[in-house]
Short mmCIF file of C-alpha atoms in Angstrom, two decimals:
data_model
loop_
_atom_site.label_atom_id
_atom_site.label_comp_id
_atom_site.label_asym_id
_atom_site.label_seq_id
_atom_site.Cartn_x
_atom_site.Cartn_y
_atom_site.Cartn_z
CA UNK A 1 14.47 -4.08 2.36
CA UNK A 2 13.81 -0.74 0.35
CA UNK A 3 16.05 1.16 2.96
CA UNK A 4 12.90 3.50 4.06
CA UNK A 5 12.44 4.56 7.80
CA UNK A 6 9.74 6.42 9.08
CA UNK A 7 10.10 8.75 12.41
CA UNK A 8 8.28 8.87 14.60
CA UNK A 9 6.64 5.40 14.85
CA UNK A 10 4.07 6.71 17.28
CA UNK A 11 2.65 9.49 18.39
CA UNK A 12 -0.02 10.93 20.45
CA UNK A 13 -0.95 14.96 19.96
CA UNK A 14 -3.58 17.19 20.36
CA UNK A 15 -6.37 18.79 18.28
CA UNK A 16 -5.05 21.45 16.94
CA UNK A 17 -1.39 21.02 17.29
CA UNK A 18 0.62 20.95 14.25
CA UNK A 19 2.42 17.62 13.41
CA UNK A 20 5.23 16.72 10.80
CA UNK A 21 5.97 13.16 10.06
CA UNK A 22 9.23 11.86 8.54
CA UNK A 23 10.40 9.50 5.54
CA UNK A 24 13.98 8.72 5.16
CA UNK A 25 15.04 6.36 2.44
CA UNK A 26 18.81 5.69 1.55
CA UNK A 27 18.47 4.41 -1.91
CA UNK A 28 17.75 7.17 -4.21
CA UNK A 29 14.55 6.79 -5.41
CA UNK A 30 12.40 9.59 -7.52
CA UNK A 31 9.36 8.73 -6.63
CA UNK A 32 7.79 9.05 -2.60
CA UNK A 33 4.09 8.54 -1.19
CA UNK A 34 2.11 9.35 1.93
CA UNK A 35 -0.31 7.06 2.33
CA UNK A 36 -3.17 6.70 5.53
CA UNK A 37 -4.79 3.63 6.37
CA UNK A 38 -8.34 3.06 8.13
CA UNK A 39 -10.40 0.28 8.78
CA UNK A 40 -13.00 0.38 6.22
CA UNK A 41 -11.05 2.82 3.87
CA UNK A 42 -7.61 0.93 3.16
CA UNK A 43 -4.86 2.64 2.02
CA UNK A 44 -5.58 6.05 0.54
CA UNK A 45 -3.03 8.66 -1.19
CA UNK A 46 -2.39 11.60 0.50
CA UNK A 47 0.05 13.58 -1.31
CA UNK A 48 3.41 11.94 -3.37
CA UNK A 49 6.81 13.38 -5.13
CA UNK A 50 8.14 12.88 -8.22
CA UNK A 51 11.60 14.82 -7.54
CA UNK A 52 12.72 16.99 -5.33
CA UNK A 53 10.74 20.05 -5.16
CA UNK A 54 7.92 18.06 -6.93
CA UNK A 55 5.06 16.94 -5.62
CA UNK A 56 1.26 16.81 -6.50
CA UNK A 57 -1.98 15.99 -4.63
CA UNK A 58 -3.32 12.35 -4.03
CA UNK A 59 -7.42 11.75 -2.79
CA UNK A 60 -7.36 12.93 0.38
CA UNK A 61 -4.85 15.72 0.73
CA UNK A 62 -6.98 18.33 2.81
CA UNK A 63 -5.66 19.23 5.51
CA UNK A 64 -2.07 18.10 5.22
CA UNK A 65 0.91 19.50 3.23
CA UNK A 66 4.39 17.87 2.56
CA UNK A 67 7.88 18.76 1.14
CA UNK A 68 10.55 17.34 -0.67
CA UNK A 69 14.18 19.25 -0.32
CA UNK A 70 16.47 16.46 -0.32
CA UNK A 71 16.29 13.30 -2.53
CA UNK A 72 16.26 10.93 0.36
CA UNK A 73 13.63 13.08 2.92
CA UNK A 74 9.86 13.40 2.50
CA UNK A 75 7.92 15.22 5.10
CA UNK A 76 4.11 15.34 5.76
CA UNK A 77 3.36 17.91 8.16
CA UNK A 78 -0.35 17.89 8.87
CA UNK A 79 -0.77 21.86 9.70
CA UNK A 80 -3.55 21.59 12.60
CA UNK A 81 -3.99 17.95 13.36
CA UNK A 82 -7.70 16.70 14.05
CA UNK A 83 -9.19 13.84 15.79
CA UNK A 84 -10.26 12.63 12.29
CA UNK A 85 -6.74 12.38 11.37
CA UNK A 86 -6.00 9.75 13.31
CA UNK A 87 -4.72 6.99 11.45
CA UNK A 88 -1.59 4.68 10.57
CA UNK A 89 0.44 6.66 7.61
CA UNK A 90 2.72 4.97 5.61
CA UNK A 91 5.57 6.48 3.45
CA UNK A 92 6.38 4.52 0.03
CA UNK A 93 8.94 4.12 -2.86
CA UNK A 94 8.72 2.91 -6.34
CA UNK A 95 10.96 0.95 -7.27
CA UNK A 96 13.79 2.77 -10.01
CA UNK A 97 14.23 -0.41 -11.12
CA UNK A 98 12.24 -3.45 -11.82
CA UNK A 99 8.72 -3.20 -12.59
CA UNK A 100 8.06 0.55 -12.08
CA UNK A 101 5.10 0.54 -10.81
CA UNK A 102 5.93 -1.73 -8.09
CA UNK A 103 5.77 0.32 -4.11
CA UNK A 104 8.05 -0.56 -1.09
CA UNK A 105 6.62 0.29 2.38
CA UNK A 106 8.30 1.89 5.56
CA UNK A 107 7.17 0.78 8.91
CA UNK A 108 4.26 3.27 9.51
CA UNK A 109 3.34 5.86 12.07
CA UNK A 110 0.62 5.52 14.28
CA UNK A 111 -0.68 8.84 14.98
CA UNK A 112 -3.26 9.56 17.98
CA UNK A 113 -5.18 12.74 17.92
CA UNK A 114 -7.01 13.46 21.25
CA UNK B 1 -18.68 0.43 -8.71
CA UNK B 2 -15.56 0.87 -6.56
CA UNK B 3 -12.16 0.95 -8.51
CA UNK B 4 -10.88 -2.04 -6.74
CA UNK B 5 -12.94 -4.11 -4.80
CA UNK B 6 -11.99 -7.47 -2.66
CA UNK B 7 -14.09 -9.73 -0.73
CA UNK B 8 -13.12 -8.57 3.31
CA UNK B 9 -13.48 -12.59 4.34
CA UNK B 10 -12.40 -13.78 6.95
CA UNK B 11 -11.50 -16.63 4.89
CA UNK B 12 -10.84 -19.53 7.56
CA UNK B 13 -9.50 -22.02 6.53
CA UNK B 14 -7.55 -25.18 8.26
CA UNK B 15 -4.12 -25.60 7.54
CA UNK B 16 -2.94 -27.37 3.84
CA UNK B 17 -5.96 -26.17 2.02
CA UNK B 18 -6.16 -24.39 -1.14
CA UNK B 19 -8.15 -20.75 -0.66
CA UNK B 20 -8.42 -18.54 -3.87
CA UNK B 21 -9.26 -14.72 -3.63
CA UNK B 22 -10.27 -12.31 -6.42
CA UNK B 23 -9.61 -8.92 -6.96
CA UNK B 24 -12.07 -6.67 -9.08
CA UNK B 25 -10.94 -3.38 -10.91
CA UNK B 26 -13.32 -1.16 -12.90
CA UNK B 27 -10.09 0.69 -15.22
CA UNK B 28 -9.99 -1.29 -18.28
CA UNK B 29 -6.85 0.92 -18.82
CA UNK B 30 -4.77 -0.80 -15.67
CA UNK B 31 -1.58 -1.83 -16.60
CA UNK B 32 0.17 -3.12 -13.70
CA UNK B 33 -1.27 -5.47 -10.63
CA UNK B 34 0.19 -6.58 -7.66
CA UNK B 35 -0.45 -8.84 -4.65
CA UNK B 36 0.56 -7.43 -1.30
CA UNK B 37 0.42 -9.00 2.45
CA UNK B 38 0.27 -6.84 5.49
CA UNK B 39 0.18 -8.87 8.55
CA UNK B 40 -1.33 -7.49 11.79
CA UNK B 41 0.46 -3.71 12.81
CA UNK B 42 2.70 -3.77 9.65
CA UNK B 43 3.52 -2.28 6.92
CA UNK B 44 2.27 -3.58 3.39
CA UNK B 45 5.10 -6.18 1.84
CA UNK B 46 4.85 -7.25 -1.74
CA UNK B 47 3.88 -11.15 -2.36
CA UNK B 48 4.27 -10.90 -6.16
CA UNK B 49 3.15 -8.78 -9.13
CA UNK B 50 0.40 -9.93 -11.46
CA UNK B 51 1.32 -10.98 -14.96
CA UNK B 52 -0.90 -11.12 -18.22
CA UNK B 53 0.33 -15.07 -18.92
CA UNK B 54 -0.20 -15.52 -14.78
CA UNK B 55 2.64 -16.50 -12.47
CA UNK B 56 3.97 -19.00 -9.91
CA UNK B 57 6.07 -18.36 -7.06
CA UNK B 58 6.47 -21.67 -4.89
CA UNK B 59 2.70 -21.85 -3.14
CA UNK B 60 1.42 -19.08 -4.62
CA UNK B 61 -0.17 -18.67 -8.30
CA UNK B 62 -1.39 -15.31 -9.52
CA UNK B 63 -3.75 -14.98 -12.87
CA UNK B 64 -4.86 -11.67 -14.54
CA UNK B 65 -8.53 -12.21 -16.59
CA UNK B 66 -8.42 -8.63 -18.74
CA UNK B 67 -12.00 -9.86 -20.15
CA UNK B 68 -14.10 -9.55 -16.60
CA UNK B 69 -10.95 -7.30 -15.29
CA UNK B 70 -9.99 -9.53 -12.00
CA UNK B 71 -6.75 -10.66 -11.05
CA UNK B 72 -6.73 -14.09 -8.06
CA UNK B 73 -4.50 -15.44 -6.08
CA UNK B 74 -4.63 -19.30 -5.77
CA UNK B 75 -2.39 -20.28 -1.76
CA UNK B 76 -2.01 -24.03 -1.90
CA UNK B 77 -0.79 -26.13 1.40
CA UNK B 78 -1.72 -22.89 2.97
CA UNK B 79 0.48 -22.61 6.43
CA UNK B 80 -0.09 -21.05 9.86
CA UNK B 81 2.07 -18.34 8.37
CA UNK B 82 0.05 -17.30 5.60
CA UNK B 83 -2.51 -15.77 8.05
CA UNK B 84 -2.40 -12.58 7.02
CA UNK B 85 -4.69 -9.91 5.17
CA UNK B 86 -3.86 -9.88 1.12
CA UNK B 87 -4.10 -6.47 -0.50
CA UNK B 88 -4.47 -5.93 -4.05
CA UNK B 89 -2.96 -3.06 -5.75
CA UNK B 90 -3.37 -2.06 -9.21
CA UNK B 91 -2.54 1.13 -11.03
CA UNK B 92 -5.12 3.42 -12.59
CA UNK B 93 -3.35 4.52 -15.75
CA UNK B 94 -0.26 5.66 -17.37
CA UNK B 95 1.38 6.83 -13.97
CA UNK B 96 3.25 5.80 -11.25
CA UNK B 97 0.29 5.83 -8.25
CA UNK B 98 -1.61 2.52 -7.26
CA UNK B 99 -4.79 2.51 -6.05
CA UNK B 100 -5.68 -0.51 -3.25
CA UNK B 101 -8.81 -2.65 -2.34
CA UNK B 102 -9.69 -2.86 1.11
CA UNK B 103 -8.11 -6.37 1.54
CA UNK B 104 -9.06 -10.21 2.24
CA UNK B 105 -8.29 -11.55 5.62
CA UNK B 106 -7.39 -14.61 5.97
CA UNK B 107 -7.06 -16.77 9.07
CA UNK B 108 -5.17 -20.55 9.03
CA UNK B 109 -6.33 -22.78 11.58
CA UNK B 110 -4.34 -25.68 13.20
#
């Protein structure tokens, strides 16, 4: 158990309404991740953080923004949601320890766009 | 060529069989490989990373083939509770992001 926690676990919004999902992790890790995952697409990088205040862009990024304040909180906010944003998103760690490269999963959200 | 590419399956299979899947990457550069299960409405949970000399954990055997850039993973006595889809993850350089095939399904039958 990485310690991450993702709120809300579901939710159902409307085009054009603006949306911020949360990731909460306890154990201090530098490096976060948004991912999305879609049947036919698997899981695809949205945006991740390397520190707080740090961030960068991952493949599919348009569309959504995030921020990093606080060590243990990374939000995605996705600015004017569309229907094509539906999808599961899942928030990640890597591992400070171990094998670096190796990424713990929260729960996911399951966001509906109607 | 995709980056990483897996075969979707479904693999059926009856329970106490051996199934094998492969994973194909096209970045001779990859470093670091991983096997991941995600059962139905779940997150993605590490199974075991991928080692150059290949690795055993209990039922499970993982093998990396640099040459034609694959990594398997070999389930033996596969149980009901190995029905799952397996995910591959590799990363695609000298950084901390992985990048994911689609992922094999794979369905144990009584």
């Amino acid at each position: 158990d990485a310690g991450i926690t993702q709120s809300p676990r579901h939710k159902v919004t409307e085009t054009g309404t603006p949306v911020t999902l949360r990731c909460h992790q306890t154990e201090n890790h530098r490096y976060m991740y948004w991912y999305r995952q879609d049947p036919g697409h698997g899981l695809r990088l949205i945006h991740y953080s390397y520190g707080v205040k740090d961030t960068d862009k991952g493949e599919v990024s348009d569309g959504y923004s995030v921020s990093r304040s606080k060590t243990e909180d990374f939000l995605l906010t996705l600015e004017s949601a569309t229907s094509s944003q539906t999808s599961v998103y899942f928030c990640a760690i890597t591992d400070s320890g171990g094998k670096k490269e190796t990424q713990y999963f929260g729960p996911g959200t399951r966001l509906l766009v109607l | 060529r995709k980056e990483v590419e897996q075969d979707p399956g479904p693999f059926n299979v009856p329970e106490g069989a051996t199934v094998a899947f492969n994973c194909t990457y096209s970045n001779s550069a990859s470093q670091s490989f991983f096997w991941y299960r995600q059962d139905c409405r779940k997150e993605p949970k590490l199974l075991m990373s991928v080692y150059s000399s290949g690795n055993e954990d209990g039922r499970f055997t993982a093998q990396l083939n640099r040459a034609s850039q694959y990594i398997s993973l070999l389930i033996r006595d596969s149980k009901l509770s190995d029905s799952a889809t397996y995910l591959c993850g590799l990363n695609a350089g000298n950084n901390r992001k992985l990048i994911w095939g689609l992922g094999t399904s794979l369905a144990v039958n009584p």
